[in-house]
Short mmCIF file of C-alpha atoms and ligand atoms in Angstrom, two decimals:
data_model
loop_
_atom_site.label_atom_id
_atom_site.label_comp_id
_atom_site.label_asym_id
_atom_site.label_seq_id
_atom_site.Cartn_x
_atom_site.Cartn_y
_atom_site.Cartn_z
CA MET A 1 63.41 121.64 101.44
CA ALA A 2 65.15 121.85 98.25
CA PHE A 3 68.53 122.81 98.02
CA GLY A 4 67.86 125.39 95.99
CA ASP A 5 65.98 127.04 98.83
CA TYR A 6 69.39 127.61 100.89
CA GLN A 7 69.48 131.38 98.54
CA ILE A 8 65.97 132.03 100.32
CA GLU A 9 67.94 131.44 103.56
CA LEU A 10 70.32 134.07 102.66
CA TYR A 11 67.53 136.47 101.14
CA LEU A 12 65.76 136.43 104.44
CA GLY A 13 69.08 136.50 106.62
CA ALA A 14 69.75 139.65 104.81
CA LEU A 15 66.43 140.69 105.28
CA GLY A 16 67.21 140.12 108.90
CA GLY A 17 70.58 142.56 108.71
CA VAL A 18 73.06 139.73 108.44
CA LEU A 19 75.49 139.11 105.46
CA PRO A 20 76.05 135.78 104.36
CA ALA A 21 79.43 135.70 106.08
CA HIS A 22 81.54 133.34 103.10
CA PRO A 23 82.48 134.32 99.84
CA PHE A 24 80.41 133.07 97.01
CA ASP A 25 83.16 132.59 94.09
CA HIS A 26 86.15 130.25 93.30
CA ALA A 27 88.23 132.88 93.24
CA GLU A 28 87.52 134.83 95.93
CA ARG A 29 87.48 132.03 98.12
CA GLU A 30 91.12 130.93 97.48
CA ARG A 31 92.18 134.62 98.32
CA VAL A 32 90.45 134.39 101.42
CA ALA A 33 91.66 130.92 102.82
CA LEU A 34 95.38 131.78 101.40
CA ALA A 35 95.31 134.54 103.62
CA THR A 36 94.64 132.80 106.79
CA LEU A 37 96.79 129.65 105.63
CA PRO A 38 99.93 129.35 107.25
CA PRO A 39 102.43 130.09 104.54
CA GLU A 40 103.91 126.19 104.21
CA LEU A 41 100.46 125.28 103.50
CA ARG A 42 99.10 127.90 100.94
CA THR A 43 101.60 126.00 98.24
CA TYR A 44 101.00 122.71 99.68
CA VAL A 45 97.01 123.46 98.92
CA ALA A 46 96.89 125.93 96.10
CA GLY A 47 99.99 124.82 93.49
CA GLY A 48 100.27 121.98 91.39
CA SER A 49 102.57 120.00 88.68
CA GLY A 50 104.85 121.53 86.54
CA THR A 51 103.37 124.94 84.82
CA GLU A 52 99.93 124.29 86.56
CA GLY A 53 98.46 124.02 82.87
CA THR A 54 96.93 120.73 83.56
CA GLN A 55 95.13 122.54 86.74
CA ARG A 56 94.03 125.18 85.07
CA ALA A 57 92.68 123.07 81.88
CA ASN A 58 90.74 121.25 84.55
CA ALA A 59 88.69 124.08 85.58
CA GLU A 60 88.22 125.91 82.07
CA ALA A 61 87.60 122.64 80.39
CA PHE A 62 83.73 123.05 81.46
CA ALA A 63 83.31 126.45 79.80
CA ARG A 64 83.84 124.74 75.91
CA TYR A 65 80.15 122.82 77.09
CA ALA A 66 76.63 124.26 77.52
CA LEU A 67 73.59 122.97 79.22
CA ILE A 68 70.90 123.28 76.68
CA PRO A 69 68.18 125.03 78.33
CA ARG A 70 64.55 123.11 78.10
CA MET A 71 61.23 125.15 78.55
CA LEU A 72 57.41 124.22 79.73
CA ARG A 73 58.37 121.51 81.68
CA ALA A 74 57.75 122.78 85.33
CA THR A 75 60.98 121.25 86.97
CA THR A 76 58.95 122.45 90.47
CA GLU A 77 60.48 119.60 91.93
CA ARG A 78 63.72 118.04 91.94
CA ASP A 79 65.54 114.44 92.21
CA LEU A 80 68.69 114.90 92.84
CA SER A 81 69.76 111.97 94.67
CA VAL A 82 71.65 108.64 93.84
CA GLU A 83 72.44 105.75 95.07
CA LEU A 84 76.00 104.29 95.37
CA PHE A 85 77.12 100.75 96.10
CA GLY A 86 73.40 100.51 98.10
CA ARG A 87 73.39 103.58 99.59
CA ARG A 88 70.99 106.32 98.72
CA LEU A 89 72.49 109.69 98.73
CA PRO A 90 70.61 112.83 98.95
CA SER A 91 72.71 114.39 96.35
CA PRO A 92 75.42 113.11 94.06
CA LEU A 93 78.50 115.35 95.32
CA LEU A 94 81.02 113.89 97.59
CA MET A 95 84.21 115.50 99.30
CA ALA A 96 87.61 115.01 97.93
CA PRO A 97 90.32 112.98 99.95
CA VAL A 98 92.82 115.90 101.05
CA GLY A 99 95.86 114.64 103.30
CA VAL A 100 96.97 117.70 104.74
CA LEU A 101 92.49 118.69 105.69
CA GLY A 102 93.72 118.54 109.32
CA LEU A 103 96.85 121.24 108.81
CA CYS A 104 94.03 123.26 107.71
CA THR A 105 92.02 124.57 110.43
CA PRO A 106 93.80 126.20 113.31
CA ASP A 107 93.12 123.68 115.20
CA GLN A 108 95.06 121.03 113.53
CA HIS A 109 91.36 118.48 113.51
CA GLY A 110 90.80 119.40 110.30
CA ASP A 111 89.81 115.74 109.05
CA ILE A 112 87.55 115.95 112.18
CA HIS A 113 85.92 118.97 111.08
CA GLY A 114 86.29 117.18 107.25
CA ALA A 115 83.32 114.59 108.71
CA GLU A 116 81.41 117.31 110.56
CA VAL A 117 80.69 119.36 107.24
CA ALA A 118 79.61 115.91 106.26
CA ALA A 119 77.66 115.20 109.19
CA ALA A 120 76.14 118.61 108.43
CA THR A 121 75.31 118.61 104.72
CA GLY A 122 74.83 114.93 103.87
CA VAL A 123 77.80 114.87 101.65
CA PRO A 124 79.98 111.65 102.41
CA PHE A 125 83.59 112.76 103.19
CA ILE A 126 86.53 110.73 101.92
CA GLY A 127 88.97 110.32 104.18
CA SER A 128 92.64 110.79 103.19
CA THR A 129 95.57 107.91 104.36
CA LEU A 130 97.25 110.99 105.62
CA MET A 131 95.21 112.51 108.22
CA SER A 132 96.64 114.78 111.34
CA ASP A 133 93.89 112.31 113.93
CA PRO A 134 93.85 108.57 113.26
CA LEU A 135 90.93 107.36 111.32
CA GLU A 136 88.53 106.11 113.77
CA ASP A 137 88.50 109.58 115.60
CA VAL A 138 87.63 111.22 111.96
CA ALA A 139 84.57 108.47 111.34
CA ALA A 140 83.01 108.94 114.54
CA ALA A 141 82.16 112.75 113.63
CA ARG A 142 80.24 111.33 110.47
CA GLY A 143 77.09 111.47 112.13
CA ASP A 144 74.85 109.70 109.87
CA THR A 145 76.38 110.34 106.92
CA PRO A 146 78.57 107.89 105.23
CA ALA A 147 82.38 108.14 104.91
CA TRP A 148 84.79 106.33 102.45
CA PHE A 149 88.22 106.15 103.15
CA GLN A 150 91.19 106.45 100.45
CA LEU A 151 94.19 104.72 100.72
CA TYR A 152 97.65 105.16 99.87
CA THR A 153 99.02 101.25 99.25
CA PRO A 154 102.04 101.15 101.65
CA LYS A 155 104.77 99.07 100.02
CA ASP A 156 104.11 96.88 103.73
CA ARG A 157 101.41 94.58 102.78
CA ALA A 158 100.86 94.25 106.56
CA LEU A 159 100.33 98.08 107.07
CA ALA A 160 98.16 97.90 104.29
CA GLU A 161 96.00 95.40 105.66
CA SER A 162 96.13 96.64 108.52
CA PHE A 163 94.79 100.03 107.43
CA VAL A 164 91.71 98.32 105.41
CA HIS A 165 90.46 96.66 108.45
CA ARG A 166 90.96 99.48 110.61
CA ALA A 167 88.96 101.16 108.23
CA GLU A 168 86.40 98.47 107.83
CA ALA A 169 85.92 98.39 111.19
CA ALA A 170 85.57 102.18 111.81
CA GLY A 171 82.26 101.71 109.51
CA TYR A 172 84.26 103.46 106.34
CA GLU A 173 81.73 102.24 103.39
CA ALA A 174 84.05 102.14 100.71
CA LEU A 175 87.84 102.40 99.79
CA VAL A 176 89.00 104.01 97.56
CA VAL A 177 92.56 103.31 95.98
CA THR A 178 94.39 105.93 95.07
CA LEU A 179 96.74 104.97 91.83
CA ASP A 180 98.44 108.09 90.66
CA THR A 181 100.46 109.46 93.66
CA TRP A 182 102.94 106.08 94.61
CA VAL A 183 105.07 109.30 94.39
CA PRO A 184 105.08 112.65 94.89
CA GLY A 185 104.74 114.53 91.31
CA TRP A 186 107.09 117.72 90.48
CA ARG A 187 104.97 120.76 92.31
CA PRO A 188 107.71 123.46 91.45
CA ARG A 189 106.05 125.86 94.28
CA ASP A 190 106.72 123.12 96.88
CA LEU A 191 110.02 122.57 95.70
CA ALA A 192 111.30 126.35 95.54
CA SER A 193 109.93 126.60 98.85
CA GLY A 194 111.26 123.36 100.37
CA ASN A 195 107.72 122.59 101.66
CA PHE A 196 106.63 118.49 101.87
CA PRO A 197 104.10 118.73 105.04
CA GLN A 198 104.84 114.93 105.51
CA LEU A 199 108.57 115.19 105.98
CA ARG A 200 108.47 117.32 108.67
CA GLY A 201 105.93 114.31 110.66
CA LYS A 202 102.88 116.28 109.45
CA ALA A 203 99.49 114.24 108.69
CA LEU A 204 100.79 110.72 109.61
CA ALA A 205 98.24 109.80 112.39
CA ASN A 206 97.09 106.94 110.79
CA TYR A 207 100.42 105.64 110.69
CA THR A 208 101.36 106.94 114.55
CA SER A 209 98.78 105.07 115.20
CA ASP A 210 99.08 102.08 113.71
CA PRO A 211 100.41 98.75 115.53
CA ARG A 212 101.60 97.29 112.15
CA PHE A 213 103.61 100.45 112.04
CA ALA A 214 104.83 100.26 115.78
CA GLU A 215 106.18 97.19 114.72
CA MET A 216 108.24 98.58 111.30
CA THR A 217 109.29 101.84 113.74
CA GLY A 218 110.10 100.21 117.03
CA PRO A 219 109.15 101.66 120.24
CA ASP A 220 109.13 105.21 121.12
CA PRO A 221 110.56 106.15 118.05
CA ASP A 222 111.95 109.17 117.74
CA PRO A 223 110.48 112.14 115.16
CA GLY A 224 113.17 111.12 112.66
CA THR A 225 112.70 107.51 112.65
CA THR A 226 108.74 108.13 111.99
CA VAL A 227 109.41 110.41 109.30
CA MET A 228 112.11 107.91 107.22
CA THR A 229 109.92 104.96 108.33
CA TRP A 230 106.81 106.87 106.47
CA VAL A 231 109.32 107.88 103.72
CA GLY A 232 110.23 103.81 103.29
CA THR A 233 107.43 102.61 102.97
CA PHE A 234 104.73 105.48 101.89
CA GLY A 235 103.82 104.36 97.77
CA HIS A 236 103.32 101.16 96.58
CA PRO A 237 103.11 101.54 92.80
CA VAL A 238 99.84 99.65 92.91
CA THR A 239 100.26 97.26 89.74
CA TRP A 240 96.98 94.55 88.04
CA ASP A 241 98.71 92.29 90.25
CA ASP A 242 98.34 93.83 93.41
CA LEU A 243 94.29 94.04 92.68
CA PRO A 244 93.73 90.47 93.53
CA TRP A 245 95.53 90.60 96.74
CA LEU A 246 93.81 94.65 97.02
CA ARG A 247 89.84 92.72 96.62
CA SER A 248 91.26 89.38 99.04
CA LEU A 249 91.62 91.79 101.82
CA THR A 250 87.85 93.40 102.21
CA ASP A 251 84.15 93.40 101.27
CA LEU A 252 84.31 97.11 101.04
CA PRO A 253 83.25 98.02 97.38
CA ILE A 254 86.73 99.02 95.83
CA VAL A 255 86.55 102.26 93.90
CA LEU A 256 90.13 103.05 91.50
CA LYS A 257 90.83 106.36 91.51
CA GLY A 258 93.15 107.78 88.52
CA ILE A 259 91.88 105.94 86.02
CA CYS A 260 91.29 108.43 83.11
CA HIS A 261 92.14 105.75 79.79
CA PRO A 262 88.82 103.63 78.78
CA GLU A 263 90.63 100.41 78.45
CA ASP A 264 92.28 100.88 81.88
CA ALA A 265 88.15 101.55 83.58
CA ARG A 266 87.45 98.37 81.41
CA ARG A 267 90.16 96.12 82.98
CA ALA A 268 89.80 97.68 86.41
CA LEU A 269 86.30 96.25 86.37
CA ASP A 270 87.36 92.96 85.15
CA ALA A 271 89.83 92.61 87.83
CA GLY A 272 87.23 93.25 90.63
CA ALA A 273 87.08 96.96 90.87
CA ASP A 274 83.16 97.84 92.24
CA GLY A 275 83.99 102.17 91.23
CA ILE A 276 85.76 103.78 88.37
CA TYR A 277 87.25 107.53 89.68
CA VAL A 278 88.27 109.90 87.27
CA SER A 279 90.56 111.97 88.03
CA ASN A 280 93.98 113.62 87.37
CA HIS A 281 94.80 114.57 91.33
CA GLY A 282 93.90 118.53 90.57
CA GLY A 283 96.72 118.86 87.97
CA ARG A 284 98.87 118.04 91.65
CA GLN A 285 100.59 115.07 90.00
CA ALA A 286 101.55 115.46 86.16
CA ASP A 287 101.24 118.31 84.10
CA GLY A 288 100.59 118.27 80.18
CA GLY A 289 97.55 116.41 81.08
CA GLY A 290 94.83 117.88 79.76
CA ALA A 291 91.57 118.78 81.76
CA ALA A 292 90.69 115.18 83.37
CA LEU A 293 87.02 116.25 81.99
CA GLU A 294 87.90 115.15 78.76
CA TRP A 295 88.61 111.59 79.75
CA LEU A 296 85.88 111.40 81.32
CA PRO A 297 83.07 110.85 78.81
CA ASP A 298 84.94 107.63 76.75
CA VAL A 299 85.81 105.99 80.27
CA ALA A 300 82.07 106.15 81.35
CA ALA A 301 81.51 104.47 77.74
CA ALA A 302 83.53 102.05 78.46
CA VAL A 303 82.31 101.36 81.84
CA ASP A 304 78.51 101.56 80.17
CA GLY A 305 77.04 101.65 83.49
CA ARG A 306 78.64 98.14 85.52
CA ALA A 307 79.67 100.32 88.02
CA PRO A 308 79.54 104.12 89.27
CA VAL A 309 81.94 106.97 87.52
CA ILE A 310 82.97 109.25 90.38
CA PHE A 311 84.64 112.07 88.69
CA ASP A 312 86.74 115.31 90.38
CA SER A 313 89.51 117.68 89.05
CA GLY A 314 88.28 121.55 88.41
CA VAL A 315 84.33 121.46 89.66
CA ARG A 316 84.48 125.07 91.29
CA THR A 317 80.13 125.65 90.46
CA GLY A 318 76.68 123.93 90.05
CA SER A 319 77.19 124.38 86.61
CA ASP A 320 80.31 122.32 86.37
CA VAL A 321 78.87 119.27 88.41
CA LEU A 322 75.81 119.31 85.94
CA LYS A 323 77.87 119.35 82.94
CA ALA A 324 80.17 115.83 84.35
CA LEU A 325 76.87 114.32 85.32
CA ALA A 326 75.99 114.96 81.72
CA LEU A 327 79.33 113.51 80.32
CA GLY A 328 78.62 109.95 82.22
CA ALA A 329 79.71 110.60 85.89
CA ASP A 330 77.39 109.37 88.52
CA ALA A 331 79.03 111.44 91.45
CA VAL A 332 81.38 114.21 91.63
CA ALA A 333 83.82 115.05 93.78
CA ILE A 334 84.56 118.77 95.69
CA GLY A 335 88.36 119.04 96.00
CA ARG A 336 89.89 122.73 96.62
CA PRO A 337 86.39 124.70 97.76
CA TYR A 338 85.58 122.90 100.46
CA VAL A 339 89.47 122.83 101.64
CA TYR A 340 89.50 127.06 101.44
CA GLY A 341 86.08 127.01 102.85
CA LEU A 342 87.01 124.78 105.95
CA ALA A 343 90.35 127.07 106.24
CA HIS A 344 88.71 130.39 105.79
CA GLY A 345 85.62 129.56 107.71
CA GLY A 346 86.18 126.52 109.85
CA VAL A 347 83.13 124.04 109.51
CA PRO A 348 80.36 126.74 108.67
CA GLY A 349 82.53 127.88 106.07
CA ALA A 350 82.80 124.63 104.24
CA VAL A 351 78.86 123.58 104.70
CA HIS A 352 78.71 127.23 102.73
CA VAL A 353 80.83 125.96 99.99
CA LEU A 354 78.96 122.54 99.71
CA ARG A 355 75.42 124.40 100.30
CA SER A 356 75.94 126.74 97.84
CA LEU A 357 77.11 124.40 94.84
CA LEU A 358 74.39 122.25 95.97
CA ALA A 359 71.62 125.15 95.57
CA GLU A 360 72.96 126.29 92.14
CA THR A 361 73.26 122.64 90.93
CA ASP A 362 69.13 122.26 92.14
CA LEU A 363 68.30 125.55 90.69
CA ILE A 364 70.18 125.54 87.50
CA MET A 365 67.87 122.14 87.37
CA ALA A 366 65.01 123.75 88.08
CA VAL A 367 65.58 126.47 85.35
CA ASP A 368 66.70 124.66 82.49
CA GLY A 369 64.23 122.28 83.00
CA TYR A 370 66.28 119.14 83.96
CA PRO A 371 64.37 117.73 86.95
CA THR A 372 66.52 114.33 87.39
CA LEU A 373 69.92 113.53 87.38
CA ALA A 374 68.82 110.89 84.92
CA ASP A 375 67.35 113.85 82.62
CA LEU A 376 71.52 114.70 82.34
CA THR A 377 72.64 113.27 79.19
CA PRO A 378 75.00 113.72 76.58
CA GLU A 379 72.43 115.32 74.47
CA ALA A 380 71.90 118.34 77.20
CA LEU A 381 74.82 119.62 76.12
CA ARG A 382 76.25 121.37 73.65
CA ARG A 383 80.30 120.87 72.50
CA LEU A 384 81.21 125.04 71.89
CA ALA A 385 84.58 124.61 70.83
C1 FNR B 401 94.43 116.43 97.49
N1 FNR B 401 94.01 115.01 96.56
C2 FNR B 401 94.40 113.52 97.70
N2 FNR B 401 94.04 112.95 96.63
C3 FNR B 401 93.98 111.44 97.25
O1 FNR B 401 93.50 110.38 97.05
N3 FNR B 401 94.77 111.56 98.13
C4 FNR B 401 95.33 112.94 99.09
O2 FNR B 401 95.53 112.95 100.29
C5 FNR B 401 94.86 114.06 98.61
N4 FNR B 401 95.31 115.20 98.75
C6 FNR B 401 95.37 116.05 98.19
C7 FNR B 401 95.52 117.26 99.13
C8 FNR B 401 95.52 118.50 98.89
C9 FNR B 401 95.67 120.12 99.45
C10 FNR B 401 95.09 118.81 97.20
C11 FNR B 401 94.39 120.28 96.77
C12 FNR B 401 94.32 117.59 96.60
C13 FNR B 401 93.29 114.91 95.05
C14 FNR B 401 91.97 115.84 95.45
O3 FNR B 401 91.20 113.99 96.03
C15 FNR B 401 91.13 115.43 94.72
O4 FNR B 401 91.50 114.71 92.85
C16 FNR B 401 91.43 116.72 93.66
O5 FNR B 401 91.55 118.22 94.62
C17 FNR B 401 90.85 117.68 92.34
O6 FNR B 401 90.79 118.82 92.39
P1 FNR B 401 90.63 120.26 92.14
O7 FNR B 401 88.77 119.78 92.19
O8 FNR B 401 90.54 120.00 94.13
O9 FNR B 401 91.20 120.85 91.75
#
């Protein structure tokens, strides 16, 4: 079945009197999700850093490009599959790591539900270090779909090693090391509401289930000790000097998340990184940085096919996915859209978001005459302004 056939399913459902339960457009998804989430989560999920100019720019950047339609190609069959780290995946989509996902469902098991969404869609789940269930329980829900683990590198190296080895043992197939969040960015919406879930002891299950962290807190810690121990170790500012150590911890592919400069990309590959993840954290970390999409072509040129390039930040539609692919991404991660789907509609809500994105991507490839991802080159785009 083609991804685009999701529309047939929806139209047939409507003929049978069943209208879709979940929205199709990002603004509406955000509206219904925020109405469902408790107030302390709304600013954390929807907000960004500073004026939120970077966050807006991320989503707006895609409109500066147009995909040029090509005709007479009878693109009745499309192939969206991609090979990443030796695994053939049905599509180039990934679920971006989201640290409070666990709190986004009423039962507080949103990370497990994220993995269930992966199992249902074939879209790999990248689990954050900041989970509400231990990474082992989350991995167990992923079905046949690969999962990756995102590492916030703790200052305590033994704890970092423990996380990596646990992730490896639990079956995660790649390690995504996030570089831009060793310190939280300036987030006025969260500051105004005094809201930072981890300081309330939330999303720390990977720490509280860890033997090394237990050594650090001592036995039976009270909640204050747990949080203060976490504060003390959370954010090691990873440098080039740390990369050989990270490399020595695991044979898993290492993907560096947050790379936006071609020189950083080149140097990362020379240092043994296996994948480059272009992202500005959805504009949550540093304002004034422009759209992540603007940095993608130069980074992709610097990588020059030596490793997969993954992109996120601002992807809201199928045409956004296609534009990121045409500008050099091998895979595209979805952030807030699936979080909103999960918050509003649980697993079916997030499955709907991903299936809708895949359907739209597939149908644009069909209509515009681009049958494979390899056909999506920079020449397929026109820069409008
Ligand atoms: C994130 N992101 C993130 N990234 C990461 O590496 N580890 C994490 O724990 C989190 N946590 C997190 C929480 C929330 C609420 C959001 C919205 C995002 C960043 C995420 O992986 C991705 O880079 C952005 O979500 C992409 O931007 P958009 O497309 O969601 O706007």
